Short mmCIF file of C-alpha atoms in Angstrom, two decimals:
data_model
loop_
_atom_site.label_atom_id
_atom_site.label_comp_id
_atom_site.label_asym_id
_atom_site.label_seq_id
_atom_site.Cartn_x
_atom_site.Cartn_y
_atom_site.Cartn_z
CA MET Q 1 41.74 22.59 -26.88
CA ALA Q 2 42.18 19.96 -29.61
CA THR Q 3 41.92 20.77 -33.32
CA LEU Q 4 41.22 18.14 -36.00
CA LEU Q 5 41.32 18.64 -39.77
CA ALA Q 6 37.83 18.96 -41.04
CA ASP Q 7 36.04 15.83 -42.17
CA PRO Q 8 32.36 15.44 -41.51
CA SER Q 9 32.82 11.65 -41.21
CA PRO Q 10 35.63 11.01 -38.75
CA SER Q 11 38.19 8.51 -39.95
CA PRO Q 12 39.20 5.48 -37.88
CA SER Q 13 42.28 7.37 -36.79
CA SER Q 14 40.21 10.28 -35.48
CA SER Q 15 37.94 7.92 -33.56
CA SER Q 16 40.95 6.38 -31.92
CA LEU Q 17 41.96 9.80 -30.67
CA ILE Q 18 38.57 10.46 -29.08
CA SER Q 19 37.61 7.11 -27.56
CA PRO Q 20 40.23 6.93 -24.78
CA LEU Q 21 39.07 10.31 -23.46
CA SER Q 22 35.28 10.06 -23.53
CA PRO Q 23 32.49 7.49 -23.90
CA SER Q 24 31.44 6.33 -27.34
CA PRO Q 25 29.20 8.88 -29.10
CA ASN Q 26 25.51 8.36 -28.64
CA PRO Q 27 23.92 7.87 -32.08
CA ARG Q 28 20.92 9.94 -30.98
CA ARG Q 29 23.06 12.89 -29.90
CA ARG Q 30 23.29 15.88 -32.25
CA HIS Q 31 26.62 16.46 -34.00
CA LEU Q 32 28.58 19.40 -32.68
CA PRO Q 33 28.57 22.37 -35.05
CA LEU Q 34 31.59 22.76 -37.31
CA LEU Q 35 33.67 25.82 -36.68
CA SER Q 36 35.08 26.59 -40.11
CA SER Q 37 36.85 29.33 -42.03
CA PRO Q 38 36.76 29.94 -45.77
CA ASP Q 39 40.18 28.37 -46.22
CA THR Q 40 40.42 25.60 -43.69
CA ARG Q 41 37.47 23.79 -42.19
CA THR Q 42 38.33 22.73 -38.68
CA LEU Q 43 36.38 21.04 -35.91
CA ARG Q 44 37.23 22.34 -32.47
CA ILE Q 45 36.26 20.04 -29.61
CA ARG Q 46 36.55 21.10 -25.97
CA LEU Q 47 37.12 18.03 -23.84
CA ARG Q 48 35.25 18.26 -20.55
CA PRO Q 49 35.05 15.64 -17.82
CA LYS Q 50 31.74 13.78 -17.71
CA PRO Q 51 29.62 15.00 -14.78
CA PHE Q 52 29.21 12.42 -12.02
CA SER Q 53 25.71 11.25 -11.13
CA PRO Q 54 25.07 9.28 -7.92
CA PHE Q 55 22.95 6.92 -10.03
CA SER Q 56 25.55 6.43 -12.80
CA VAL Q 57 26.03 2.88 -14.03
CA ALA Q 58 29.37 1.16 -13.82
CA SER Q 59 30.78 -1.03 -16.54
CA PRO Q 60 29.16 -4.50 -16.64
CA THR Q 61 32.62 -6.08 -16.63
CA SER Q 62 33.46 -4.68 -13.19
CA PRO Q 63 30.28 -3.92 -11.18
CA PRO Q 64 30.72 -1.92 -7.95
CA ARG Q 65 30.66 -3.87 -4.73
CA CYS Q 66 27.23 -3.72 -3.07
CA PRO Q 67 27.61 -2.75 0.60
CA CYS Q 68 24.28 -4.45 1.38
CA SER Q 69 25.75 -7.82 0.49
CA ALA Q 70 28.69 -7.14 2.78
CA GLY Q 71 26.33 -6.60 5.71
CA THR Q 72 27.02 -2.90 6.19
CA LEU Q 73 25.06 0.29 5.65
CA ASP Q 74 28.17 2.39 5.02
CA ALA Q 75 28.74 3.62 1.51
CA ASP Q 76 31.53 2.16 -0.58
CA PRO Q 77 34.13 4.95 -0.92
CA ALA Q 78 35.42 3.55 -4.19
CA SER Q 79 32.02 3.59 -5.84
CA GLU Q 80 31.11 6.97 -4.29
CA GLU Q 81 34.25 8.91 -5.24
CA ASN Q 82 35.66 7.08 -8.24
CA PRO Q 83 32.90 6.14 -10.67
CA ASN Q 84 34.04 4.25 -13.72
CA PRO Q 85 34.24 6.89 -16.46
CA SER Q 86 34.34 4.32 -19.23
CA ALA Q 87 30.74 3.13 -18.76
CA SER Q 88 29.06 3.43 -22.12
CA SER Q 89 25.59 4.79 -22.71
CA GLY Q 90 24.64 1.47 -24.25
CA ALA Q 91 25.62 -0.36 -21.08
CA ALA Q 92 23.63 2.15 -19.03
CA ALA Q 93 20.54 1.57 -21.14
CA GLY Q 94 20.93 -2.17 -20.80
CA ALA Q 95 21.34 -1.90 -17.03
CA LYS Q 96 18.19 0.18 -16.73
CA GLU Q 97 16.19 -2.25 -18.83
CA GLY Q 98 17.41 -5.19 -16.75
CA GLY Q 99 16.97 -3.49 -13.37
CA GLY Q 100 20.72 -3.23 -12.88
CA TRP Q 101 23.10 -1.64 -10.44
CA ASP Q 102 21.57 1.84 -10.53
CA ARG Q 103 18.36 0.56 -8.93
CA ARG Q 104 20.20 -1.28 -6.18
CA ARG Q 105 22.26 1.80 -5.53
CA ALA Q 106 19.13 3.94 -5.27
CA VAL Q 107 17.64 1.55 -2.71
CA ARG Q 108 20.86 1.56 -0.70
CA ILE Q 109 21.07 5.35 -0.68
CA ALA Q 110 17.42 5.62 0.41
CA TRP Q 111 18.08 3.20 3.27
CA GLU Q 112 21.22 5.08 4.36
CA LYS Q 113 19.26 8.34 4.44
CA LEU Q 114 16.64 6.66 6.63
CA VAL Q 115 19.29 5.40 9.04
CA ARG Q 116 20.98 8.82 9.22
CA TRP Q 117 17.61 10.48 9.87
CA SER Q 118 16.89 7.94 12.63
CA ARG Q 119 20.22 8.56 14.35
CA SER Q 120 19.79 12.31 14.12
CA TRP Q 121 16.27 12.10 15.53
CA ARG Q 122 17.39 9.98 18.49
CA SER Q 123 20.27 12.29 19.29
CA LYS Q 124 17.98 15.33 19.32
CA ASN Q 125 15.20 13.69 21.34
CA ASN Q 126 17.08 12.19 24.25
CA SER Q 127 14.95 12.67 27.33
CA ASP Q 128 15.49 12.54 31.04
CA VAL Q 129 12.00 11.13 31.72
CA LEU Q 130 13.42 7.69 32.51
CA GLU Q 131 16.23 9.21 34.56
CA ARG Q 132 13.76 11.21 36.67
CA THR Q 133 11.37 8.29 37.19
CA ARG Q 134 11.91 6.59 40.52
CA LYS Q 135 8.73 4.53 40.86
CA VAL Q 136 6.04 3.11 38.58
CA VAL Q 137 2.92 1.41 39.91
CA VAL Q 138 1.00 -1.25 37.97
CA LEU Q 139 -2.61 -1.81 38.99
CA GLY Q 140 -3.50 -5.46 38.33
CA GLY Q 141 -1.55 -8.69 38.29
CA GLY Q 142 -2.90 -10.23 35.08
CA SER Q 143 -0.88 -11.30 32.08
CA PHE Q 144 -0.55 -7.93 30.35
CA GLY Q 145 -0.04 -5.99 33.57
CA THR Q 146 2.74 -8.40 34.52
CA ALA Q 147 4.30 -8.15 31.06
CA MET Q 148 4.34 -4.34 31.17
CA ALA Q 149 5.71 -4.36 34.72
CA ALA Q 150 8.57 -6.60 33.59
CA HIS Q 151 9.22 -4.42 30.56
CA VAL Q 152 9.41 -1.18 32.54
CA ALA Q 153 11.47 -2.74 35.33
CA SER Q 154 14.04 -4.08 32.87
CA LYS Q 155 14.71 -0.58 31.53
CA LYS Q 156 16.19 0.72 34.80
CA ALA Q 157 17.40 -1.45 37.67
CA GLU Q 158 17.31 1.47 40.16
CA MET Q 159 13.61 2.09 39.53
CA GLU Q 160 10.97 0.43 41.73
CA VAL Q 161 8.01 -1.14 39.95
CA SER Q 162 5.19 -1.81 42.39
CA MET Q 163 2.44 -4.24 41.39
CA LEU Q 164 -0.89 -3.96 43.20
CA VAL Q 165 -2.48 -7.43 43.10
CA ARG Q 166 -5.45 -8.92 44.93
CA ASP Q 167 -4.19 -12.54 45.14
CA ALA Q 168 -1.92 -13.00 48.16
CA HIS Q 169 -0.46 -16.19 46.68
CA ILE Q 170 0.63 -14.40 43.50
CA CYS Q 171 1.99 -11.57 45.65
CA ARG Q 172 4.23 -13.93 47.61
CA ALA Q 173 5.40 -15.73 44.47
CA ILE Q 174 6.48 -12.46 42.86
CA ASN Q 175 8.31 -11.19 45.96
CA GLU Q 176 9.97 -14.45 46.99
CA ASN Q 177 10.62 -16.26 43.71
CA HIS Q 178 10.21 -13.47 41.09
CA PHE Q 179 7.59 -15.41 39.14
CA ASN Q 180 3.92 -14.77 38.46
CA CYS Q 181 2.90 -18.35 39.23
CA LYS Q 182 -0.51 -18.01 37.52
CA TYR Q 183 0.33 -16.35 34.20
CA PHE Q 184 4.08 -16.61 33.62
CA PRO Q 185 5.42 -19.48 35.74
CA GLN Q 186 8.39 -19.97 33.35
CA HIS Q 187 9.47 -16.32 33.05
CA LYS Q 188 11.60 -14.84 35.81
CA LEU Q 189 10.67 -11.25 36.59
CA PRO Q 190 13.18 -8.47 37.29
CA GLU Q 191 14.13 -8.22 40.95
CA ASN Q 192 13.11 -4.56 41.17
CA ILE Q 193 9.44 -5.60 40.87
CA VAL Q 194 7.71 -5.54 44.25
CA ALA Q 195 4.17 -6.89 44.65
CA THR Q 196 1.71 -5.81 47.30
CA THR Q 197 -1.97 -6.11 48.17
CA ASN Q 198 -1.94 -2.71 49.91
CA ALA Q 199 -3.04 0.16 47.68
CA LYS Q 200 -1.51 2.86 49.88
CA ASP Q 201 1.94 1.25 49.77
CA ALA Q 202 1.72 0.62 46.03
CA LEU Q 203 0.76 4.18 45.11
CA ALA Q 204 2.98 6.08 47.53
CA GLY Q 205 5.53 8.19 45.64
CA ALA Q 206 4.62 6.81 42.20
CA ASP Q 207 5.61 8.84 39.13
CA PHE Q 208 3.43 6.90 36.66
CA CYS Q 209 0.50 4.49 37.04
CA LEU Q 210 -0.25 1.69 34.57
CA HIS Q 211 -3.89 0.60 34.87
CA ALA Q 212 -4.35 -3.06 33.88
CA VAL Q 213 -7.62 -3.92 35.65
CA PRO Q 214 -10.38 -5.32 33.37
CA VAL Q 215 -12.82 -2.65 32.22
CA GLN Q 216 -15.94 -4.04 33.91
CA PHE Q 217 -14.20 -4.05 37.33
CA SER Q 218 -12.36 -0.74 36.97
CA SER Q 219 -14.93 1.67 38.42
CA PRO Q 220 -15.43 -0.05 41.81
CA PHE Q 221 -11.72 -0.80 42.06
CA LEU Q 222 -10.66 2.81 41.41
CA GLU Q 223 -13.31 4.19 43.74
CA GLY Q 224 -11.88 1.99 46.50
CA ILE Q 225 -8.33 3.32 46.11
CA SER Q 226 -9.11 6.91 45.12
CA GLN Q 227 -8.05 8.36 48.49
CA HIS Q 228 -4.48 7.12 47.86
CA VAL Q 229 -4.15 8.50 44.32
CA ASP Q 230 -2.24 11.73 43.80
CA PRO Q 231 -4.40 14.14 41.73
CA LYS Q 232 -1.42 14.76 39.44
CA LEU Q 233 -0.41 11.11 38.99
CA PRO Q 234 -0.38 10.30 35.24
CA PHE Q 235 -2.43 7.20 34.36
CA ILE Q 236 -1.61 4.93 31.41
CA SER Q 237 -4.62 2.72 30.66
CA LEU Q 238 -3.85 -0.75 29.30
CA SER Q 239 -7.47 -1.97 29.47
CA LYS Q 240 -9.63 -2.25 26.34
CA GLY Q 241 -13.39 -2.21 26.25
CA LEU Q 242 -16.55 -0.31 27.14
CA GLU Q 243 -18.27 -0.21 30.50
CA LEU Q 244 -21.46 -2.21 30.07
CA ASN Q 245 -23.98 0.02 31.85
CA THR Q 246 -22.57 3.48 31.12
CA LEU Q 247 -20.92 2.86 27.71
CA ARG Q 248 -17.88 4.79 28.99
CA MET Q 249 -14.35 4.28 27.71
CA MET Q 250 -11.38 3.98 30.07
CA SER Q 251 -10.36 7.60 29.49
CA GLN Q 252 -13.78 8.52 30.92
CA ILE Q 253 -13.98 5.80 33.59
CA ILE Q 254 -10.70 6.66 35.33
CA PRO Q 255 -11.30 10.36 36.10
CA HIS Q 256 -14.96 9.72 36.93
CA ALA Q 257 -14.17 6.90 39.39
CA LEU Q 258 -11.36 8.89 41.01
CA GLY Q 259 -13.56 11.98 41.31
CA ASN Q 260 -10.96 14.10 39.53
CA PRO Q 261 -11.83 15.31 36.01
CA ARG Q 262 -8.28 16.73 35.69
CA GLN Q 263 -6.50 13.44 36.32
CA PRO Q 264 -3.77 13.10 33.63
CA ILE Q 265 -4.86 10.26 31.30
CA SER Q 266 -3.29 8.38 28.39
CA VAL Q 267 -4.28 5.10 26.76
CA LEU Q 268 -1.93 2.46 25.36
CA SER Q 269 -3.12 0.14 22.61
CA GLY Q 270 -1.95 -1.83 19.62
CA PRO Q 271 -1.13 -5.38 18.51
CA SER Q 272 0.59 -6.85 21.55
CA PHE Q 273 0.36 -10.30 23.11
CA ALA Q 274 1.71 -10.35 26.65
CA VAL Q 275 3.81 -13.48 26.18
CA GLU Q 276 5.65 -11.99 23.20
CA LEU Q 277 6.29 -8.78 25.11
CA VAL Q 278 7.79 -10.79 27.99
CA ASN Q 279 9.98 -12.64 25.49
CA LYS Q 280 11.22 -9.29 24.14
CA LEU Q 281 9.96 -9.93 20.61
CA PRO Q 282 9.62 -6.83 18.37
CA THR Q 283 6.35 -5.03 19.17
CA ALA Q 284 4.81 -1.67 18.26
CA MET Q 285 2.03 0.18 20.09
CA VAL Q 286 0.50 3.64 20.23
CA VAL Q 287 -0.09 5.90 23.24
CA ALA Q 288 -2.89 8.43 22.89
CA SER Q 289 -3.57 11.47 25.02
CA LYS Q 290 -5.09 14.90 24.61
CA ASP Q 291 -1.98 16.18 26.40
CA LYS Q 292 0.91 15.98 23.90
CA LYS Q 293 3.52 16.36 26.64
CA LEU Q 294 2.07 13.42 28.55
CA ALA Q 295 1.99 11.25 25.41
CA SER Q 296 5.62 12.13 24.74
CA ALA Q 297 6.62 11.35 28.34
CA VAL Q 298 4.91 7.95 28.20
CA GLN Q 299 6.59 7.26 24.87
CA GLN Q 300 10.00 7.97 26.38
CA LEU Q 301 9.22 5.91 29.48
CA LEU Q 302 8.14 2.79 27.59
CA ALA Q 303 10.07 2.81 24.30
CA SER Q 304 12.93 0.32 24.02
CA PRO Q 305 14.89 -1.52 21.30
CA HIS Q 306 12.12 -4.16 21.13
CA LEU Q 307 9.07 -1.93 21.80
CA ARG Q 308 8.17 0.98 19.53
CA ILE Q 309 5.74 3.55 20.92
CA ASN Q 310 3.98 5.94 18.55
CA THR Q 311 1.97 8.88 19.85
CA SER Q 312 -1.51 10.09 18.93
CA GLY Q 313 -3.97 12.76 20.00
CA ASP Q 314 -6.97 10.68 18.87
CA VAL Q 315 -8.00 9.10 22.18
CA THR Q 316 -11.48 8.19 20.92
CA GLY Q 317 -10.18 6.42 17.82
CA VAL Q 318 -7.60 4.40 19.74
CA GLU Q 319 -10.06 3.33 22.45
CA ILE Q 320 -13.03 2.52 20.21
CA ALA Q 321 -10.86 0.45 17.88
CA GLY Q 322 -9.38 -1.39 20.86
CA ALA Q 323 -12.82 -2.16 22.26
CA LEU Q 324 -14.60 -3.18 19.05
CA LYS Q 325 -11.81 -5.37 17.69
CA ASN Q 326 -12.46 -7.80 20.58
CA VAL Q 327 -16.05 -8.29 19.42
CA LEU Q 328 -14.92 -8.72 15.83
CA ALA Q 329 -12.38 -11.33 16.98
CA ILE Q 330 -15.23 -13.42 18.41
CA ALA Q 331 -16.90 -13.32 15.00
CA ALA Q 332 -13.65 -14.39 13.33
CA GLY Q 333 -13.34 -17.28 15.77
CA ILE Q 334 -16.90 -18.39 15.00
CA VAL Q 335 -16.06 -18.53 11.28
CA GLU Q 336 -13.00 -20.62 12.08
CA GLY Q 337 -14.94 -22.93 14.40
CA MET Q 338 -17.61 -23.52 11.76
CA HIS Q 339 -14.97 -24.20 9.06
CA LEU Q 340 -16.50 -21.64 6.71
CA GLY Q 341 -13.27 -21.07 4.80
CA ASN Q 342 -10.85 -18.27 4.03
CA ASN Q 343 -13.19 -16.39 1.69
CA CYS Q 344 -15.75 -16.05 4.45
CA MET Q 345 -13.09 -15.02 6.97
CA ALA Q 346 -11.76 -12.25 4.73
CA ALA Q 347 -15.26 -10.96 3.94
CA LEU Q 348 -16.31 -10.98 7.57
CA VAL Q 349 -13.23 -9.15 8.87
CA ALA Q 350 -13.46 -6.57 6.07
CA GLN Q 351 -17.12 -5.95 6.91
CA GLY Q 352 -16.27 -5.71 10.60
CA CYS Q 353 -13.53 -3.15 9.89
CA SER Q 354 -16.07 -1.04 8.00
CA GLU Q 355 -18.53 -1.21 10.90
CA ILE Q 356 -15.82 -0.11 13.34
CA ARG Q 357 -14.97 2.79 11.03
CA TRP Q 358 -18.63 3.84 10.70
CA LEU Q 359 -19.11 4.08 14.46
CA ALA Q 360 -15.69 5.48 15.36
CA THR Q 361 -15.86 8.32 12.84
CA LYS Q 362 -19.39 9.19 13.99
CA MET Q 363 -17.89 9.53 17.47
CA GLY Q 364 -15.17 11.86 16.22
CA ALA Q 365 -12.30 9.45 15.52
CA LYS Q 366 -9.85 10.05 12.70
CA PRO Q 367 -9.92 7.51 9.82
CA THR Q 368 -6.11 7.42 9.83
CA THR Q 369 -6.16 6.12 13.40
CA LEU Q 370 -8.33 3.19 12.33
CA THR Q 371 -5.79 2.11 9.72
CA GLY Q 372 -2.88 2.34 12.15
CA LEU Q 373 -1.52 0.19 14.96
CA SER Q 374 -4.52 0.52 17.27
CA GLY Q 375 -6.95 -0.14 14.41
CA SER Q 376 -5.94 -2.46 11.58
CA GLY Q 377 -2.85 -3.69 13.43
CA ASP Q 378 -4.75 -4.83 16.50
CA ILE Q 379 -7.61 -6.24 14.42
CA MET Q 380 -5.27 -8.44 12.38
CA LEU Q 381 -3.54 -9.80 15.47
CA THR Q 382 -6.73 -10.48 17.41
CA CYS Q 383 -8.74 -11.97 14.55
CA PHE Q 384 -6.13 -14.21 12.95
CA VAL Q 385 -3.89 -15.53 15.75
CA ASN Q 386 -4.76 -18.40 18.08
CA LEU Q 387 -3.29 -16.66 21.15
CA SER Q 388 -6.28 -14.29 21.17
CA ARG Q 389 -8.69 -14.98 24.04
CA ASN Q 390 -11.64 -13.45 22.18
CA ARG Q 391 -10.94 -15.44 19.03
CA THR Q 392 -10.74 -18.59 21.16
CA VAL Q 393 -14.19 -17.87 22.61
CA GLY Q 394 -15.60 -17.49 19.09
CA LEU Q 395 -13.88 -20.62 17.84
CA ARG Q 396 -15.39 -22.69 20.62
CA LEU Q 397 -18.83 -21.12 20.06
CA GLY Q 398 -18.57 -21.99 16.37
CA SER Q 399 -17.65 -25.55 17.33
CA GLY Q 400 -20.90 -25.92 19.29
CA GLU Q 401 -19.83 -25.27 22.90
CA LYS Q 402 -21.95 -23.27 25.34
CA LEU Q 403 -20.74 -19.83 26.38
CA ASP Q 404 -20.99 -20.56 30.12
CA ASP Q 405 -18.80 -23.65 29.74
CA ILE Q 406 -16.26 -21.70 27.72
CA LEU Q 407 -15.96 -18.84 30.21
CA SER Q 408 -15.78 -21.11 33.26
CA SER Q 409 -12.82 -22.96 31.74
CA MET Q 410 -10.78 -19.79 31.07
CA ASN Q 411 -8.40 -18.21 33.59
CA GLN Q 412 -8.44 -14.86 31.77
CA ILE Q 413 -11.21 -12.45 30.80
CA ALA Q 414 -12.30 -12.10 27.17
CA GLU Q 415 -13.38 -8.46 27.11
CA GLY Q 416 -15.33 -8.89 23.86
CA VAL Q 417 -18.00 -10.95 25.61
CA SER Q 418 -19.07 -8.13 27.91
CA THR Q 419 -18.31 -5.39 25.38
CA ALA Q 420 -20.57 -6.76 22.62
CA GLY Q 421 -23.84 -5.56 24.15
CA ALA Q 422 -22.33 -2.14 24.95
CA VAL Q 423 -21.15 -1.78 21.36
CA ILE Q 424 -24.65 -2.28 20.00
CA ALA Q 425 -26.14 0.19 22.47
CA LEU Q 426 -23.48 2.70 21.40
CA ALA Q 427 -24.26 2.08 17.74
CA GLN Q 428 -27.94 2.78 18.39
CA ARG Q 429 -27.01 6.02 20.12
CA TYR Q 430 -25.09 7.17 17.05
CA HIS Q 431 -27.57 5.67 14.52
CA VAL Q 432 -25.07 3.27 12.95
CA LYS Q 433 -26.00 -0.15 11.55
CA MET Q 434 -23.50 -2.89 12.49
CA PRO Q 435 -24.73 -6.27 11.17
CA VAL Q 436 -21.69 -8.42 12.06
CA LEU Q 437 -21.13 -7.04 15.54
CA THR Q 438 -24.87 -7.13 16.28
CA ALA Q 439 -24.94 -10.81 15.29
CA VAL Q 440 -22.10 -11.50 17.74
CA ALA Q 441 -24.02 -9.79 20.54
CA ARG Q 442 -27.13 -11.89 19.80
CA ILE Q 443 -25.08 -15.10 19.80
CA ILE Q 444 -23.55 -14.18 23.16
CA ASP Q 445 -27.04 -13.47 24.53
CA ASN Q 446 -28.09 -16.93 23.29
CA GLU Q 447 -30.75 -15.42 21.05
CA LEU Q 448 -29.17 -16.66 17.82
CA THR Q 449 -27.13 -19.71 16.84
CA PRO Q 450 -23.93 -19.20 14.87
CA LYS Q 451 -25.38 -21.10 11.89
CA LYS Q 452 -28.54 -19.00 11.85
CA ALA Q 453 -26.47 -15.82 12.17
CA VAL Q 454 -24.45 -16.72 9.08
CA LEU Q 455 -27.60 -17.40 7.05
CA GLU Q 456 -29.16 -14.08 8.08
CA LEU Q 457 -25.99 -12.11 7.32
CA MET Q 458 -25.67 -13.69 3.87
CA SER Q 459 -29.33 -12.86 3.18
CA LEU Q 460 -28.92 -9.13 3.79
CA PRO Q 461 -29.63 -6.86 0.78
CA GLN Q 462 -26.89 -6.47 -1.83
CA VAL Q 463 -25.83 -2.84 -1.36
CA GLU Q 464 -23.15 -0.45 -2.52
CA GLU Q 465 -19.95 -0.65 -0.53
CA VAL Q 466 -19.34 2.38 1.68
#
């Protein structure tokens, strides 16, 4: 306890006694009440240490070292445990106005909390799914099937990854030289990948099956191998699109073709070019299944430091978005091929996203799915990047080429071409108007030129946005 002789206006000497022990008084702070007696007026001041705040501001003359600039996420012990008690309130106000150290500290603390949460989550969710998996079969030897086979095989050298391919030449190249000579002639595949043209050998003893056969060929293919498929074998569909005659999605095609309505099914989708996956570039996808345990198992099987796998229970939303984005990508390519500009491109893709949302939600999809990886993420990749097969088809159509010439020159299938007509039939079933995607289907059917389609779309009534 310190006692000073009473004087409502402290003298310079009294200020000198206070200032080394506490910050300068704030002019807006109320004066402490005077504790006085009739004879002697005295001011009693109890000196208490200033409470420490994690967002307190250090003196401008000696700012705390920022761990971010040092390339570490660990907190600075000096700044955490020994804050500078001499920081004045005026300096704090100035730092806040100028976006000073307190804001940087807040960002750093938020990031550290995120990292700690991530480590804790990983430690609690370690799984033995990969440890228990001895064999994975990949149906199809195309670019994405090969990329996923290489990804899975690289996760565990003791695991066999069997690729069922129809081309004997590709089969020999994979087994003898560890290259897919047609799609990835420059990328060596892991040695635990074994290719075969025999369905029985490929499927025997498999723990998981990745289906990478194009949608329009899936039904006859699966019917032909159904006798070799274990009824409990979990399928992971990598194919995107709708079956032209039946309007079925892959989650419906697989069990129907195998004759087993209880076949475990999941679908994998999201913005993912095969070549970038092979090159181990950062990628994120989503696996959807009505069976949460299956979705979690697939997530643990496929996730790696360069591939994030989110889970979802919205199978319809993931599949419809994956199918319709291919048709929209053709429209985006047409705009690019006709040199209609960035304004037109943005308007067209935005309209296309709305049309996908209208149909998908009518079919029971969740709107949040359509703004996630399998929706907006995949749409952005497919519509705006030149590696997209569907966008390439549209670009060449917009440049004046004939569809037959375009398709005959491609060594891969652009699913949007065959899906376009199925999309419109599905829209009619659910009573949804889809101007952009309908125009694409008419162009593909050679009933409308790209130029005429643009004029008709721009002449549609001016309506309220929904």
